[in-house]
């Protein structure tokens, strides 16, 4: 492999790791501490006051790695736009919650509107491509289902679903970053095999940022990524899925995210239908296992291992659909 691939990963890792000792004391000084909601596990109340918005470390690392190693092709630019655009939404949300002391942050409608604008940017990019492919690739096969203008609806739903699912996954020390590392590595491999070196480097810059962030975010966390980081990761992963045309495959590669989001949807629906009954002890589902007696570190290890297994299955399906040439 080209040394620039490893250069992108190493650059991102080193910058994220080096920025921690600078940013974390600054966040402490600014009193940007996480507010823990009462509806969560009571054991998490001890985390109250831990600095948040640590996603700024990751974003700095990703941007530096991309500028050093990548050509700023249209695909890379749209990936950066979706990543940093969602980071801005997350930053506004964090700012409202942490600085303005309004626990709920942006309303759902405000978030959806801003995400709709970002989805529109991707649609505009797609429209500029000659003979844009508006089909949906079926994992494990060479089949493509033509969607026409419905593809734009799919792109919007994928962006909203992915960013919010990654956001839900960010609920335990090191969980979101640990689960994301296999996903970004899988996309780095897929993009490389598809001939998109720059997208592969972008994916590896996300990997390096997550690895560097874990130095400070693993249990017991010294900093949280906040919505600034989790929405950015979701935007980056959604961008990789859209740009590599692996929208359906993301369901497998990001299976842990899907499980986290599905647990919330199922719990809320069942609660409303039965007048207050629950299927899980608490959602997102990582809290279900935590309240069942699993240590926080065990939940993270199992979920990260599950993410790795799902990504290996996903890569296998991608290879199968591309004639086995991997």
XYZ file of C-alpha atoms in Angstrom:
326
model
C 0.000 0.000 0.000
C 1.038 3.602 -0.602
C 2.927 5.028 2.393
C 0.601 8.037 2.312
C -2.204 5.837 3.669
C -0.249 5.135 6.822
C 0.908 8.757 6.846
C -2.699 9.950 7.032
C -3.490 7.555 9.883
C -0.297 8.392 11.810
C -0.673 12.151 11.336
C -4.237 12.110 12.593
C -3.349 9.915 15.577
C -0.353 12.002 16.631
C -2.147 15.355 16.329
C -5.178 14.116 18.254
C -2.948 12.620 20.952
C -0.842 15.775 21.177
C -3.839 18.104 21.378
C -5.333 16.330 24.389
C -2.981 17.782 27.047
C -3.658 21.241 25.593
C -7.418 21.141 25.002
C -8.573 19.195 28.076
C -7.201 21.710 30.635
C -8.686 24.501 28.504
C -12.111 22.842 28.557
C -11.744 22.502 32.346
C -10.866 26.186 32.618
C -13.844 27.200 30.486
C -16.067 24.931 32.638
C -17.266 23.001 29.581
C -18.325 20.065 31.742
C -20.774 17.342 30.779
C -24.171 17.494 32.477
C -25.442 13.984 33.254
C -29.213 13.615 32.975
C -31.095 12.018 35.872
C -32.852 9.540 33.548
C -29.560 7.736 32.841
C -27.835 5.116 35.021
C -27.198 6.530 38.475
C -23.602 5.275 38.377
C -22.951 7.828 35.629
C -23.612 10.782 37.924
C -19.970 10.655 39.002
C -19.034 11.618 35.429
C -20.771 14.973 35.770
C -18.356 17.802 35.098
C -16.046 15.765 32.860
C -15.021 18.077 29.978
C -17.001 17.643 26.773
C -16.597 18.958 23.187
C -13.468 16.802 22.941
C -14.536 16.150 19.373
C -12.604 19.336 18.564
C -9.411 17.306 19.055
C -10.586 14.753 16.511
C -11.660 17.371 13.982
C -8.318 19.168 14.195
C -6.528 15.883 13.593
C -8.717 14.876 10.639
C -8.396 18.245 8.932
C -4.616 18.325 9.352
C -4.184 14.771 8.039
C -6.405 15.445 5.015
C -4.633 18.712 4.147
C -1.207 17.080 4.414
C -1.883 13.824 2.584
C -5.010 14.074 0.420
C -5.755 15.739 -2.868
C -8.804 17.915 -2.382
C -10.923 16.135 -4.957
C -14.682 16.813 -5.143
C -15.323 13.559 -3.243
C -12.939 14.517 -0.425
C -14.416 18.014 -0.250
C -17.964 16.679 0.085
C -16.754 14.218 2.759
C -15.189 17.118 4.677
C -18.339 19.203 4.262
C -20.579 16.458 5.645
C -18.162 15.755 8.505
C -17.526 19.340 9.565
C -21.068 20.444 8.771
C -22.438 17.892 11.224
C -19.665 18.840 13.652
C -20.971 22.415 13.560
C -24.497 21.193 14.339
C -23.075 19.193 17.236
C -21.023 22.148 18.458
C -24.084 24.400 18.509
C -25.975 21.689 20.394
C -23.138 21.254 22.905
C -22.787 25.020 23.333
C -26.481 25.402 24.136
C -26.343 22.555 26.660
C -22.995 23.330 28.295
C -22.630 27.107 28.117
C -26.258 28.252 27.989
C -27.274 25.503 30.462
C -30.233 24.267 28.392
C -30.038 20.490 28.765
C -31.983 19.560 25.625
C -29.853 21.631 23.228
C -31.199 22.058 19.705
C -34.743 20.883 19.088
C -35.333 17.882 16.821
C -36.808 20.162 14.145
C -33.790 22.472 14.219
C -31.392 19.529 13.867
C -33.399 18.033 11.004
C -33.466 21.350 9.164
C -29.685 21.745 9.408
C -29.141 18.115 8.388
C -31.487 18.644 5.452
C -29.260 21.491 4.255
C -26.207 19.245 4.408
C -28.035 16.472 2.557
C -28.864 19.075 -0.075
C -25.156 19.770 -0.513
C -24.556 16.093 -1.298
C -27.472 16.019 -3.744
C -26.041 19.104 -5.484
C -22.645 17.385 -5.698
C -24.291 14.305 -7.196
C -26.152 16.393 -9.754
C -22.852 17.850 -10.953
C -21.487 14.392 -11.726
C -21.836 13.342 -15.380
C -24.246 10.417 -15.731
C -24.813 10.227 -11.977
C -25.719 6.724 -10.829
C -28.953 6.846 -8.836
C -29.086 3.123 -8.103
C -28.839 1.104 -4.918
C -26.201 -1.632 -4.824
C -27.249 -4.931 -3.208
C -24.496 -6.276 -0.891
C -22.947 -9.586 -1.920
C -24.235 -9.311 -5.487
C -23.535 -7.348 -8.657
C -27.168 -6.176 -8.728
C -28.150 -2.513 -8.683
C -31.720 -1.368 -8.128
C -32.451 1.896 -10.002
C -34.122 4.441 -7.722
C -34.191 7.591 -9.788
C -35.096 10.662 -7.737
C -35.956 8.410 -4.762
C -32.205 8.056 -4.266
C -32.141 11.630 -2.950
C -34.640 10.650 -0.251
C -32.426 7.685 0.632
C -29.376 9.951 0.905
C -31.193 12.253 3.329
C -32.483 9.361 5.451
C -29.038 7.751 5.543
C -27.386 10.962 6.722
C -29.970 11.595 9.439
C -30.071 7.966 10.586
C -26.287 7.496 10.666
C -25.452 10.708 12.512
C -28.128 10.118 15.138
C -27.235 6.434 15.545
C -23.561 7.255 16.151
C -24.687 9.961 18.571
C -26.744 7.380 20.506
C -23.742 5.032 20.612
C -21.691 7.673 22.404
C -22.941 6.783 25.877
C -20.067 4.980 27.615
C -16.388 5.800 28.032
C -14.637 4.893 24.782
C -17.657 3.202 23.204
C -18.304 5.336 20.102
C -14.630 5.641 19.169
C -13.937 1.923 19.762
C -16.913 0.839 17.642
C -16.012 3.318 14.891
C -12.390 2.222 14.374
C -13.336 -1.055 12.583
C -15.946 0.792 10.494
C -13.510 3.428 9.232
C -10.849 0.780 8.593
C -13.372 -1.189 6.545
C -14.190 1.887 4.490
C -10.507 2.649 4.026
C -10.092 -0.842 2.553
C -13.208 -0.605 0.372
C -12.250 2.835 -0.970
C -8.687 1.656 -1.682
C -9.879 -1.443 -3.535
C -12.322 0.718 -5.499
C -9.444 2.912 -6.628
C -10.223 5.960 -4.489
C -6.934 6.568 -2.671
C -7.999 9.964 -1.334
C -11.221 8.638 0.213
C -9.205 5.804 1.732
C -6.884 8.367 3.335
C -9.887 10.326 4.591
C -11.254 7.157 6.218
C -7.867 6.452 7.810
C -7.703 10.005 9.142
C -10.966 9.264 10.965
C -9.415 6.028 12.266
C -6.337 7.816 13.575
C -8.458 10.488 15.250
C -10.554 7.858 17.045
C -7.440 5.999 18.188
C -5.816 9.183 19.460
C -9.020 10.230 21.215
C -9.255 6.869 22.978
C -6.053 7.714 24.875
C -8.169 10.211 26.842
C -11.684 8.830 26.402
C -11.159 5.229 27.523
C -12.450 4.327 30.994
C -12.288 6.377 33.168
C -12.741 9.113 30.578
C -10.858 12.390 30.965
C -12.907 13.960 28.181
C -16.063 13.248 26.156
C -16.384 13.891 22.432
C -19.843 15.461 22.841
C -22.230 15.926 19.958
C -19.419 17.878 18.295
C -17.538 14.625 17.843
C -20.298 12.040 17.547
C -22.278 13.906 14.872
C -19.026 14.568 12.990
C -18.176 10.859 13.026
C -21.684 10.046 11.853
C -21.392 12.563 9.044
C -18.010 11.179 7.977
C -19.228 7.583 7.955
C -22.399 8.516 6.070
C -20.245 10.368 3.535
C -18.066 7.286 3.031
C -21.138 5.096 2.538
C -22.621 7.501 -0.014
C -19.393 8.158 -1.897
C -18.441 4.468 -2.133
C -22.046 3.582 -3.019
C -22.345 1.134 -0.125
C -25.515 2.553 1.411
C -27.066 -0.852 2.204
C -23.740 -2.343 3.254
C -23.537 0.324 5.967
C -26.329 -1.533 7.780
C -23.848 -4.388 8.281
C -20.635 -2.398 8.736
C -22.413 -0.104 11.184
C -24.473 -2.884 12.727
C -23.721 -1.728 16.270
C -25.047 1.736 15.451
C -28.164 0.114 13.971
C -28.659 -1.977 17.114
C -28.305 1.091 19.354
C -30.833 3.132 17.365
C -33.249 0.212 16.923
C -33.289 -0.446 20.682
C -34.470 3.117 21.314
C -37.157 2.936 18.612
C -38.417 -0.437 19.883
C -38.409 0.694 23.512
C -40.314 3.913 22.819
C -42.843 2.178 20.564
C -43.467 -0.658 23.021
C -43.687 1.779 25.949
C -46.387 3.812 24.197
C -48.318 0.783 22.973
C -48.401 -1.015 26.333
C -48.928 2.049 28.506
C -45.576 2.029 30.252
C -44.027 -1.423 29.865
C -40.429 -1.865 28.726
C -38.527 -4.512 26.764
C -35.061 -3.348 27.808
C -33.896 -2.212 31.229
C -32.795 1.061 29.635
C -31.906 2.274 26.161
C -29.764 2.775 24.157
C -29.010 -0.910 24.526
C -25.525 -0.482 26.016
C -27.291 0.713 29.178
C -29.393 -2.476 29.183
C -26.250 -4.583 29.554
C -24.723 -2.131 32.006
C -27.763 -2.335 34.294
C -27.675 -6.112 33.879
C -24.371 -6.238 35.720
C -21.797 -5.854 32.966
C -18.917 -3.518 33.740
C -18.671 -0.510 31.462
C -15.358 -1.777 30.092
C -16.897 -5.165 29.237
C -19.737 -3.551 27.287
C -17.216 -1.518 25.285
C -15.027 -4.550 24.546
C -17.972 -6.726 23.456
C -19.511 -4.008 21.281
C -16.145 -3.169 19.691
C -15.558 -6.875 19.031
C -19.012 -7.133 17.504
C -18.251 -4.136 15.296
C -15.032 -5.782 14.107
C -16.836 -9.038 13.267
C -19.589 -7.211 11.379
C -17.016 -5.233 9.408
C -15.199 -8.428 8.386
C -18.533 -9.860 7.190
C -19.275 -6.604 5.370
C -15.906 -6.592 3.601
C -16.501 -10.203 2.565
C -19.866 -9.270 1.066
C -18.364 -6.288 -0.732
C -15.649 -8.487 -2.205
C -18.259 -11.050 -3.267
C -20.290 -8.378 -5.012
C -17.199 -7.151 -6.810
C -16.212 -10.488 -8.282
C -14.176 -11.640 -5.294
C -11.255 -9.448 -6.327
C -9.964 -8.396 -2.924
